[in-house]
Amino acid sequence: MIELAPSILSADFARLGEQVRAAGEGGASVIHVDIMDGHFVPNLTIGPPVVKSLRKVTELPLDCHLMIEDPDEFIPAFADAGADWISVHQEAVRHLNRTLHLIKSHDCLAGVVINPATPVETLSEVLDIVDYVLVMSVNPGFGAQKFIPSTLHKMRQLAEIRSQRGLHYRIEVDGGVALDTIADVVRAGAEILVAGNAVFGNGDPSKNTQALLKVATEAAMLKV
Ligand code: DX5
Ligand code: ZN
């Protein structure tokens, strides 16, 4: 099933509730929340208090993408604040197996993320643990960057490994997903589509969400 996950990174933070509601009205079924620490990535964003506030304005699952060092230290706080899904970067975590189990022990779905330069092979020992794999299609840190097409093969590879090994993780993509790239990521096998600038950058988030979902769903139908 194709799902659109608007990233609030490009939203107006002073009108967050309103913007999240609008995206939901347009058909978004997950809200993507980018957590940055100024160390793992060169930018700073938000922490558990904002997740707690978001929890009050939407019933959609909150997909917390942790771009932080030592995520184990903060996973309990994000889970308590109301995160439903928590993903961590392969590149940021020393004991990935332990961290993924920590996320699950807080009753959240556990995801692992790979940067554009990180191969899928680095995940072979955790693919049977994770609920989803997030393929970064830009270098993390900022919204509105250009999609990196060479990441598409990793989505294809993850779909192939899943069927070969009989696994069940879902495939998410994040970065530069917009009207001109969304069909390509769907054809490559991505199912959870994060879009920040394309939803909140210009115009009405509800209409933008609808338009993106339309193109994505059409591409998915043609695929089978
Ligand atoms: C990038 C973040 C993304 C970002 C995507 O570091 O992880 O979630 O908000 O934004 P767009 O869709 O604008 O590339
Ligand atoms: Zn993200």
PDB file of C-alpha atoms and ligand atoms in Angstrom:
ATOM      1  CA  MET A   1       0.000   0.000   0.000  1.00  0.00           C
ATOM      2  CA  ILE A   2       1.313   3.429  -0.970  1.00  0.00           C
ATOM      3  CA  GLU A   3       1.360   5.997   1.843  1.00  0.00           C
ATOM      4  CA  LEU A   4       2.350   9.633   1.773  1.00  0.00           C
ATOM      5  CA  ALA A   5       4.253  10.922   4.809  1.00  0.00           C
ATOM      6  CA  PRO A   6       4.579  14.730   4.757  1.00  0.00           C
ATOM      7  CA  SER A   7       7.726  15.931   6.487  1.00  0.00           C
ATOM      8  CA  ILE A   8       6.977  18.837   8.806  1.00  0.00           C
ATOM      9  CA  LEU A   9      10.520  20.130   8.314  1.00  0.00           C
ATOM     10  CA  SER A  10       9.201  22.385   5.547  1.00  0.00           C
ATOM     11  CA  ALA A  11       6.013  23.364   7.395  1.00  0.00           C
ATOM     12  CA  ASP A  12       5.365  26.681   9.089  1.00  0.00           C
ATOM     13  CA  PHE A  13       6.281  25.802  12.682  1.00  0.00           C
ATOM     14  CA  ALA A  14       4.074  28.583  14.017  1.00  0.00           C
ATOM     15  CA  ARG A  15       1.043  26.906  12.410  1.00  0.00           C
ATOM     16  CA  LEU A  16       2.045  23.285  12.791  1.00  0.00           C
ATOM     17  CA  GLY A  17      -1.317  21.919  13.934  1.00  0.00           C
ATOM     18  CA  GLU A  18      -3.176  23.541  11.081  1.00  0.00           C
ATOM     19  CA  GLN A  19      -0.639  22.376   8.493  1.00  0.00           C
ATOM     20  CA  VAL A  20      -0.620  18.789   9.742  1.00  0.00           C
ATOM     21  CA  ARG A  21      -4.419  18.743   9.655  1.00  0.00           C
ATOM     22  CA  ALA A  22      -4.411  20.038   6.079  1.00  0.00           C
ATOM     23  CA  ALA A  23      -1.991  17.323   4.982  1.00  0.00           C
ATOM     24  CA  GLY A  24      -4.242  14.730   6.623  1.00  0.00           C
ATOM     25  CA  GLU A  25      -7.244  16.093   4.740  1.00  0.00           C
ATOM     26  CA  GLY A  26      -5.317  15.669   1.511  1.00  0.00           C
ATOM     27  CA  GLY A  27      -4.797  11.972   2.235  1.00  0.00           C
ATOM     28  CA  ALA A  28      -1.541  11.821   4.187  1.00  0.00           C
ATOM     29  CA  SER A  29      -1.589   8.748   6.405  1.00  0.00           C
ATOM     30  CA  VAL A  30       1.685   9.223   8.317  1.00  0.00           C
ATOM     31  CA  ILE A  31       3.400  12.373   9.628  1.00  0.00           C
ATOM     32  CA  HIS A  32       7.188  12.388   9.215  1.00  0.00           C
ATOM     33  CA  VAL A  33       9.084  14.205  11.953  1.00  0.00           C
ATOM     34  CA  ASP A  34      12.759  15.038  11.396  1.00  0.00           C
ATOM     35  CA  ILE A  35      14.868  15.137  14.538  1.00  0.00           C
ATOM     36  CA  MET A  36      18.351  16.642  14.059  1.00  0.00           C
ATOM     37  CA  ASP A  37      21.060  17.236  16.655  1.00  0.00           C
ATOM     38  CA  GLY A  38      23.624  19.460  14.910  1.00  0.00           C
ATOM     39  CA  HIS A  39      26.218  16.652  15.213  1.00  0.00           C
ATOM     40  CA  PHE A  40      25.137  13.735  13.086  1.00  0.00           C
ATOM     41  CA  VAL A  41      23.733  16.223  10.578  1.00  0.00           C
ATOM     42  CA  PRO A  42      24.598  19.903  10.174  1.00  0.00           C
ATOM     43  CA  ASN A  43      21.247  21.232  11.351  1.00  0.00           C
ATOM     44  CA  LEU A  44      19.085  21.439  14.474  1.00  0.00           C
ATOM     45  CA  THR A  45      15.360  20.850  14.690  1.00  0.00           C
ATOM     46  CA  ILE A  46      13.060  19.679  17.417  1.00  0.00           C
ATOM     47  CA  GLY A  47      12.790  17.303  20.357  1.00  0.00           C
ATOM     48  CA  PRO A  48      10.204  15.351  22.347  1.00  0.00           C
ATOM     49  CA  PRO A  49       8.101  18.381  23.447  1.00  0.00           C
ATOM     50  CA  VAL A  50       7.083  19.094  19.852  1.00  0.00           C
ATOM     51  CA  VAL A  51       6.233  15.420  19.296  1.00  0.00           C
ATOM     52  CA  LYS A  52       4.068  15.624  22.405  1.00  0.00           C
ATOM     53  CA  SER A  53       2.226  18.643  21.020  1.00  0.00           C
ATOM     54  CA  LEU A  54       1.767  16.995  17.618  1.00  0.00           C
ATOM     55  CA  ARG A  55       0.281  13.987  19.363  1.00  0.00           C
ATOM     56  CA  LYS A  56      -2.569  16.232  20.512  1.00  0.00           C
ATOM     57  CA  VAL A  57      -3.456  17.525  17.063  1.00  0.00           C
ATOM     58  CA  THR A  58      -3.382  14.349  14.961  1.00  0.00           C
ATOM     59  CA  GLU A  59      -4.217  10.687  15.229  1.00  0.00           C
ATOM     60  CA  LEU A  60      -1.984   9.805  12.303  1.00  0.00           C
ATOM     61  CA  PRO A  61       1.105   7.771  13.165  1.00  0.00           C
ATOM     62  CA  LEU A  62       4.109   9.960  13.983  1.00  0.00           C
ATOM     63  CA  ASP A  63       7.163   8.709  12.109  1.00  0.00           C
ATOM     64  CA  CYS A  64      10.188  10.031  14.000  1.00  0.00           C
ATOM     65  CA  HIS A  65      13.349  10.024  11.901  1.00  0.00           C
ATOM     66  CA  LEU A  66      16.243  10.383  14.333  1.00  0.00           C
ATOM     67  CA  MET A  67      19.258  12.029  12.726  1.00  0.00           C
ATOM     68  CA  ILE A  68      21.142  12.101  16.007  1.00  0.00           C
ATOM     69  CA  GLU A  69      24.141  10.542  17.658  1.00  0.00           C
ATOM     70  CA  ASP A  70      23.520   8.126  20.543  1.00  0.00           C
ATOM     71  CA  PRO A  71      19.824   7.669  19.772  1.00  0.00           C
ATOM     72  CA  ASP A  72      19.456   5.118  22.610  1.00  0.00           C
ATOM     73  CA  GLU A  73      19.589   8.020  25.001  1.00  0.00           C
ATOM     74  CA  PHE A  74      16.494   9.660  23.503  1.00  0.00           C
ATOM     75  CA  ILE A  75      14.352   6.767  22.249  1.00  0.00           C
ATOM     76  CA  PRO A  76      12.413   6.414  25.540  1.00  0.00           C
ATOM     77  CA  ALA A  77      11.609  10.153  25.577  1.00  0.00           C
ATOM     78  CA  PHE A  78      10.332  10.122  21.987  1.00  0.00           C
ATOM     79  CA  ALA A  79       8.245   7.007  22.656  1.00  0.00           C
ATOM     80  CA  ASP A  80       6.755   8.612  25.786  1.00  0.00           C
ATOM     81  CA  ALA A  81       6.011  11.783  23.829  1.00  0.00           C
ATOM     82  CA  GLY A  82       3.861   9.782  21.415  1.00  0.00           C
ATOM     83  CA  ALA A  83       6.086   8.565  18.583  1.00  0.00           C
ATOM     84  CA  ASP A  84       4.613   5.544  16.787  1.00  0.00           C
ATOM     85  CA  TRP A  85       7.505   4.778  14.466  1.00  0.00           C
ATOM     86  CA  ILE A  86      11.152   5.470  15.276  1.00  0.00           C
ATOM     87  CA  SER A  87      14.006   5.115  12.820  1.00  0.00           C
ATOM     88  CA  VAL A  88      17.732   5.370  13.430  1.00  0.00           C
ATOM     89  CA  HIS A  89      20.650   5.737  11.041  1.00  0.00           C
ATOM     90  CA  GLN A  90      22.876   2.740  10.446  1.00  0.00           C
ATOM     91  CA  GLU A  91      25.769   5.232  10.342  1.00  0.00           C
ATOM     92  CA  ALA A  92      24.982   6.719  13.772  1.00  0.00           C
ATOM     93  CA  VAL A  93      24.452   3.579  15.820  1.00  0.00           C
ATOM     94  CA  ARG A  94      27.142   1.367  17.298  1.00  0.00           C
ATOM     95  CA  HIS A  95      24.956  -1.544  18.421  1.00  0.00           C
ATOM     96  CA  LEU A  96      22.215  -1.575  15.836  1.00  0.00           C
ATOM     97  CA  ASN A  97      20.607  -4.818  16.970  1.00  0.00           C
ATOM     98  CA  ARG A  98      20.326  -3.494  20.518  1.00  0.00           C
ATOM     99  CA  THR A  99      18.930  -0.137  19.425  1.00  0.00           C
ATOM    100  CA  LEU A 100      16.265  -1.689  17.198  1.00  0.00           C
ATOM    101  CA  HIS A 101      15.153  -3.936  20.050  1.00  0.00           C
ATOM    102  CA  LEU A 102      15.075  -0.914  22.350  1.00  0.00           C
ATOM    103  CA  ILE A 103      12.653   0.820  19.957  1.00  0.00           C
ATOM    104  CA  LYS A 104      10.444  -2.283  19.851  1.00  0.00           C
ATOM    105  CA  SER A 105      10.488  -2.595  23.620  1.00  0.00           C
ATOM    106  CA  HIS A 106       8.725   0.782  23.680  1.00  0.00           C
ATOM    107  CA  ASP A 107       5.975  -0.576  21.410  1.00  0.00           C
ATOM    108  CA  CYS A 108       7.061   1.504  18.437  1.00  0.00           C
ATOM    109  CA  LEU A 109       7.710   0.277  14.921  1.00  0.00           C
ATOM    110  CA  ALA A 110      11.459   0.123  14.374  1.00  0.00           C
ATOM    111  CA  GLY A 111      13.115   1.451  11.234  1.00  0.00           C
ATOM    112  CA  VAL A 112      16.677   1.672  10.003  1.00  0.00           C
ATOM    113  CA  VAL A 113      17.906   4.434   7.685  1.00  0.00           C
ATOM    114  CA  ILE A 114      20.757   4.485   5.183  1.00  0.00           C
ATOM    115  CA  ASN A 115      22.423   7.570   3.738  1.00  0.00           C
ATOM    116  CA  PRO A 116      23.006   7.829  -0.019  1.00  0.00           C
ATOM    117  CA  ALA A 117      26.592   6.533   0.355  1.00  0.00           C
ATOM    118  CA  THR A 118      25.662   3.527   2.516  1.00  0.00           C
ATOM    119  CA  PRO A 119      25.023   0.227   0.750  1.00  0.00           C
ATOM    120  CA  VAL A 120      22.035  -2.025   1.470  1.00  0.00           C
ATOM    121  CA  GLU A 121      24.470  -4.847   2.301  1.00  0.00           C
ATOM    122  CA  THR A 122      25.263  -3.153   5.636  1.00  0.00           C
ATOM    123  CA  LEU A 123      21.729  -4.039   6.750  1.00  0.00           C
ATOM    124  CA  SER A 124      21.739  -7.753   5.950  1.00  0.00           C
ATOM    125  CA  GLU A 125      21.835  -8.803   9.628  1.00  0.00           C
ATOM    126  CA  VAL A 126      18.958  -6.567  10.729  1.00  0.00           C
ATOM    127  CA  LEU A 127      16.460  -6.889   7.890  1.00  0.00           C
ATOM    128  CA  ASP A 128      14.597  -9.596   9.795  1.00  0.00           C
ATOM    129  CA  ILE A 129      14.226  -7.300  12.834  1.00  0.00           C
ATOM    130  CA  VAL A 130      13.080  -4.040  11.272  1.00  0.00           C
ATOM    131  CA  ASP A 131       9.558  -2.978  10.410  1.00  0.00           C
ATOM    132  CA  TYR A 132      10.790  -0.598   7.735  1.00  0.00           C
ATOM    133  CA  VAL A 133      13.905   0.504   5.920  1.00  0.00           C
ATOM    134  CA  LEU A 134      14.298   4.172   5.000  1.00  0.00           C
ATOM    135  CA  VAL A 135      16.426   4.925   1.963  1.00  0.00           C
ATOM    136  CA  MET A 136      17.700   8.514   2.019  1.00  0.00           C
ATOM    137  CA  SER A 137      17.563   9.984  -1.466  1.00  0.00           C
ATOM    138  CA  VAL A 138      19.384  13.159  -0.348  1.00  0.00           C
ATOM    139  CA  ASN A 139      22.127  13.669   2.226  1.00  0.00           C
ATOM    140  CA  PRO A 140      20.189  14.307   5.421  1.00  0.00           C
ATOM    141  CA  GLY A 141      20.099  17.695   7.114  1.00  0.00           C
ATOM    142  CA  PHE A 142      17.901  19.955   5.019  1.00  0.00           C
ATOM    143  CA  GLY A 143      14.648  20.051   3.112  1.00  0.00           C
ATOM    144  CA  ALA A 144      14.245  20.986  -0.548  1.00  0.00           C
ATOM    145  CA  GLN A 145      17.397  19.309  -1.823  1.00  0.00           C
ATOM    146  CA  LYS A 146      17.738  17.637  -5.190  1.00  0.00           C
ATOM    147  CA  PHE A 147      16.782  13.963  -5.477  1.00  0.00           C
ATOM    148  CA  ILE A 148      19.782  11.646  -6.017  1.00  0.00           C
ATOM    149  CA  PRO A 149      18.715   9.121  -8.708  1.00  0.00           C
ATOM    150  CA  SER A 150      21.527   6.658  -7.940  1.00  0.00           C
ATOM    151  CA  THR A 151      19.670   5.742  -4.720  1.00  0.00           C
ATOM    152  CA  LEU A 152      16.817   4.146  -6.698  1.00  0.00           C
ATOM    153  CA  HIS A 153      18.656   0.869  -7.132  1.00  0.00           C
ATOM    154  CA  LYS A 154      18.702   0.427  -3.344  1.00  0.00           C
ATOM    155  CA  MET A 155      14.894   0.468  -3.226  1.00  0.00           C
ATOM    156  CA  ARG A 156      14.829  -2.187  -5.970  1.00  0.00           C
ATOM    157  CA  GLN A 157      17.433  -4.220  -4.124  1.00  0.00           C
ATOM    158  CA  LEU A 158      15.467  -4.052  -0.858  1.00  0.00           C
ATOM    159  CA  ALA A 159      12.288  -5.206  -2.603  1.00  0.00           C
ATOM    160  CA  GLU A 160      14.157  -8.103  -4.174  1.00  0.00           C
ATOM    161  CA  ILE A 161      15.831  -9.195  -0.917  1.00  0.00           C
ATOM    162  CA  ARG A 162      12.475  -9.018   0.863  1.00  0.00           C
ATOM    163  CA  SER A 163      10.857 -11.441  -1.532  1.00  0.00           C
ATOM    164  CA  GLN A 164      13.910 -13.730  -1.710  1.00  0.00           C
ATOM    165  CA  ARG A 165      14.169 -13.974   2.069  1.00  0.00           C
ATOM    166  CA  GLY A 166      10.420 -13.925   2.755  1.00  0.00           C
ATOM    167  CA  LEU A 167      10.690 -10.842   4.977  1.00  0.00           C
ATOM    168  CA  HIS A 168       8.079  -8.192   5.713  1.00  0.00           C
ATOM    169  CA  TYR A 169       9.750  -4.811   6.170  1.00  0.00           C
ATOM    170  CA  ARG A 170       8.325  -1.853   4.305  1.00  0.00           C
ATOM    171  CA  ILE A 171      10.401   0.445   2.126  1.00  0.00           C
ATOM    172  CA  GLU A 172      10.388   4.188   2.789  1.00  0.00           C
ATOM    173  CA  VAL A 173      12.095   6.948   0.799  1.00  0.00           C
ATOM    174  CA  ASP A 174      13.038  10.422   1.993  1.00  0.00           C
ATOM    175  CA  GLY A 175      14.486  13.400   0.161  1.00  0.00           C
ATOM    176  CA  GLY A 176      13.608  15.263  -3.019  1.00  0.00           C
ATOM    177  CA  VAL A 177      10.369  13.350  -3.503  1.00  0.00           C
ATOM    178  CA  ALA A 178       8.140  15.599  -5.624  1.00  0.00           C
ATOM    179  CA  LEU A 179       5.791  15.397  -8.594  1.00  0.00           C
ATOM    180  CA  ASP A 180       8.690  14.779 -10.972  1.00  0.00           C
ATOM    181  CA  THR A 181      10.344  11.984  -8.950  1.00  0.00           C
ATOM    182  CA  ILE A 182       7.535  10.239  -7.100  1.00  0.00           C
ATOM    183  CA  ALA A 183       6.618   7.803  -9.893  1.00  0.00           C
ATOM    184  CA  ASP A 184      10.245   6.673 -10.141  1.00  0.00           C
ATOM    185  CA  VAL A 185      10.512   5.844  -6.431  1.00  0.00           C
ATOM    186  CA  VAL A 186       7.228   3.934  -6.528  1.00  0.00           C
ATOM    187  CA  ARG A 187       8.363   1.956  -9.570  1.00  0.00           C
ATOM    188  CA  ALA A 188      11.607   1.163  -7.722  1.00  0.00           C
ATOM    189  CA  GLY A 189       9.630  -0.314  -4.822  1.00  0.00           C
ATOM    190  CA  ALA A 190       9.177   2.479  -2.266  1.00  0.00           C
ATOM    191  CA  GLU A 191       5.857   2.351  -0.403  1.00  0.00           C
ATOM    192  CA  ILE A 192       6.102   5.061   2.243  1.00  0.00           C
ATOM    193  CA  LEU A 193       6.892   8.321   0.529  1.00  0.00           C
ATOM    194  CA  VAL A 194       8.213  11.223   2.571  1.00  0.00           C
ATOM    195  CA  ALA A 195       7.779  14.673   1.038  1.00  0.00           C
ATOM    196  CA  GLY A 196       8.555  17.968   2.739  1.00  0.00           C
ATOM    197  CA  ASN A 197       9.010  20.810   0.312  1.00  0.00           C
ATOM    198  CA  ALA A 198       6.580  19.297  -2.204  1.00  0.00           C
ATOM    199  CA  VAL A 199       3.817  19.357   0.439  1.00  0.00           C
ATOM    200  CA  PHE A 200       4.544  22.460   2.530  1.00  0.00           C
ATOM    201  CA  GLY A 201       6.831  24.551   0.285  1.00  0.00           C
ATOM    202  CA  ASN A 202       4.281  26.344  -1.890  1.00  0.00           C
ATOM    203  CA  GLY A 203       0.519  26.411  -2.127  1.00  0.00           C
ATOM    204  CA  ASP A 204      -2.019  24.360  -0.219  1.00  0.00           C
ATOM    205  CA  PRO A 205      -0.618  21.331   1.684  1.00  0.00           C
ATOM    206  CA  SER A 206      -3.891  19.471   1.267  1.00  0.00           C
ATOM    207  CA  LYS A 207      -3.968  19.890  -2.527  1.00  0.00           C
ATOM    208  CA  ASN A 208      -0.238  19.162  -2.794  1.00  0.00           C
ATOM    209  CA  THR A 209      -0.694  15.934  -0.848  1.00  0.00           C
ATOM    210  CA  GLN A 210      -3.595  14.907  -3.060  1.00  0.00           C
ATOM    211  CA  ALA A 211      -1.635  15.585  -6.238  1.00  0.00           C
ATOM    212  CA  LEU A 212       1.401  13.607  -5.053  1.00  0.00           C
ATOM    213  CA  LEU A 213      -0.729  10.668  -3.947  1.00  0.00           C
ATOM    214  CA  LYS A 214      -2.529  10.626  -7.280  1.00  0.00           C
ATOM    215  CA  VAL A 215       0.694  10.300  -9.281  1.00  0.00           C
ATOM    216  CA  ALA A 216       2.105   7.752  -6.808  1.00  0.00           C
ATOM    217  CA  THR A 217      -1.004   5.585  -6.836  1.00  0.00           C
ATOM    218  CA  GLU A 218      -1.164   5.610 -10.629  1.00  0.00           C
ATOM    219  CA  ALA A 219       2.479   4.547 -10.827  1.00  0.00           C
ATOM    220  CA  ALA A 220       1.792   1.743  -8.337  1.00  0.00           C
ATOM    221  CA  MET A 221      -1.171   0.496 -10.365  1.00  0.00           C
ATOM    222  CA  LEU A 222       0.850   0.381 -13.569  1.00  0.00           C
ATOM    223  CA  LYS A 223       3.611  -1.500 -11.785  1.00  0.00           C
ATOM    224  CA  VAL A 224       1.576  -4.660 -11.106  1.00  0.00           C
TER     225      VAL A 224
HETATM  226  C1  DX5 B   1      16.207  15.517   5.217  1.00  0.00           C
HETATM  227  C2  DX5 B   1      14.976  15.062   5.965  1.00  0.00           C
HETATM  228  C3  DX5 B   1      13.784  14.958   5.099  1.00  0.00           C
HETATM  229  C4  DX5 B   1      13.373  16.249   4.475  1.00  0.00           C
HETATM  230  C5  DX5 B   1      12.744  15.932   3.174  1.00  0.00           C
HETATM  231  O1  DX5 B   1      17.277  15.473   6.071  1.00  0.00           O
HETATM  232  O2  DX5 B   1      15.188  13.793   6.547  1.00  0.00           O
HETATM  233  O3  DX5 B   1      12.698  14.319   5.752  1.00  0.00           O
HETATM  234  O4  DX5 B   1      12.476  16.992   5.251  1.00  0.00           O
HETATM  235  O5  DX5 B   1      12.418  17.128   2.587  1.00  0.00           O
HETATM  236  P1  DX5 B   1      12.206  17.287   1.024  1.00  0.00           P
HETATM  237  O6  DX5 B   1      11.021  16.441   0.652  1.00  0.00           O
HETATM  238  O7  DX5 B   1      11.959  18.733   0.899  1.00  0.00           O
HETATM  239  O8  DX5 B   1      13.461  16.811   0.348  1.00  0.00           O
HETATM  240 ZN    ZN B   2      13.369  12.595   7.226  1.00  0.00          ZN
END
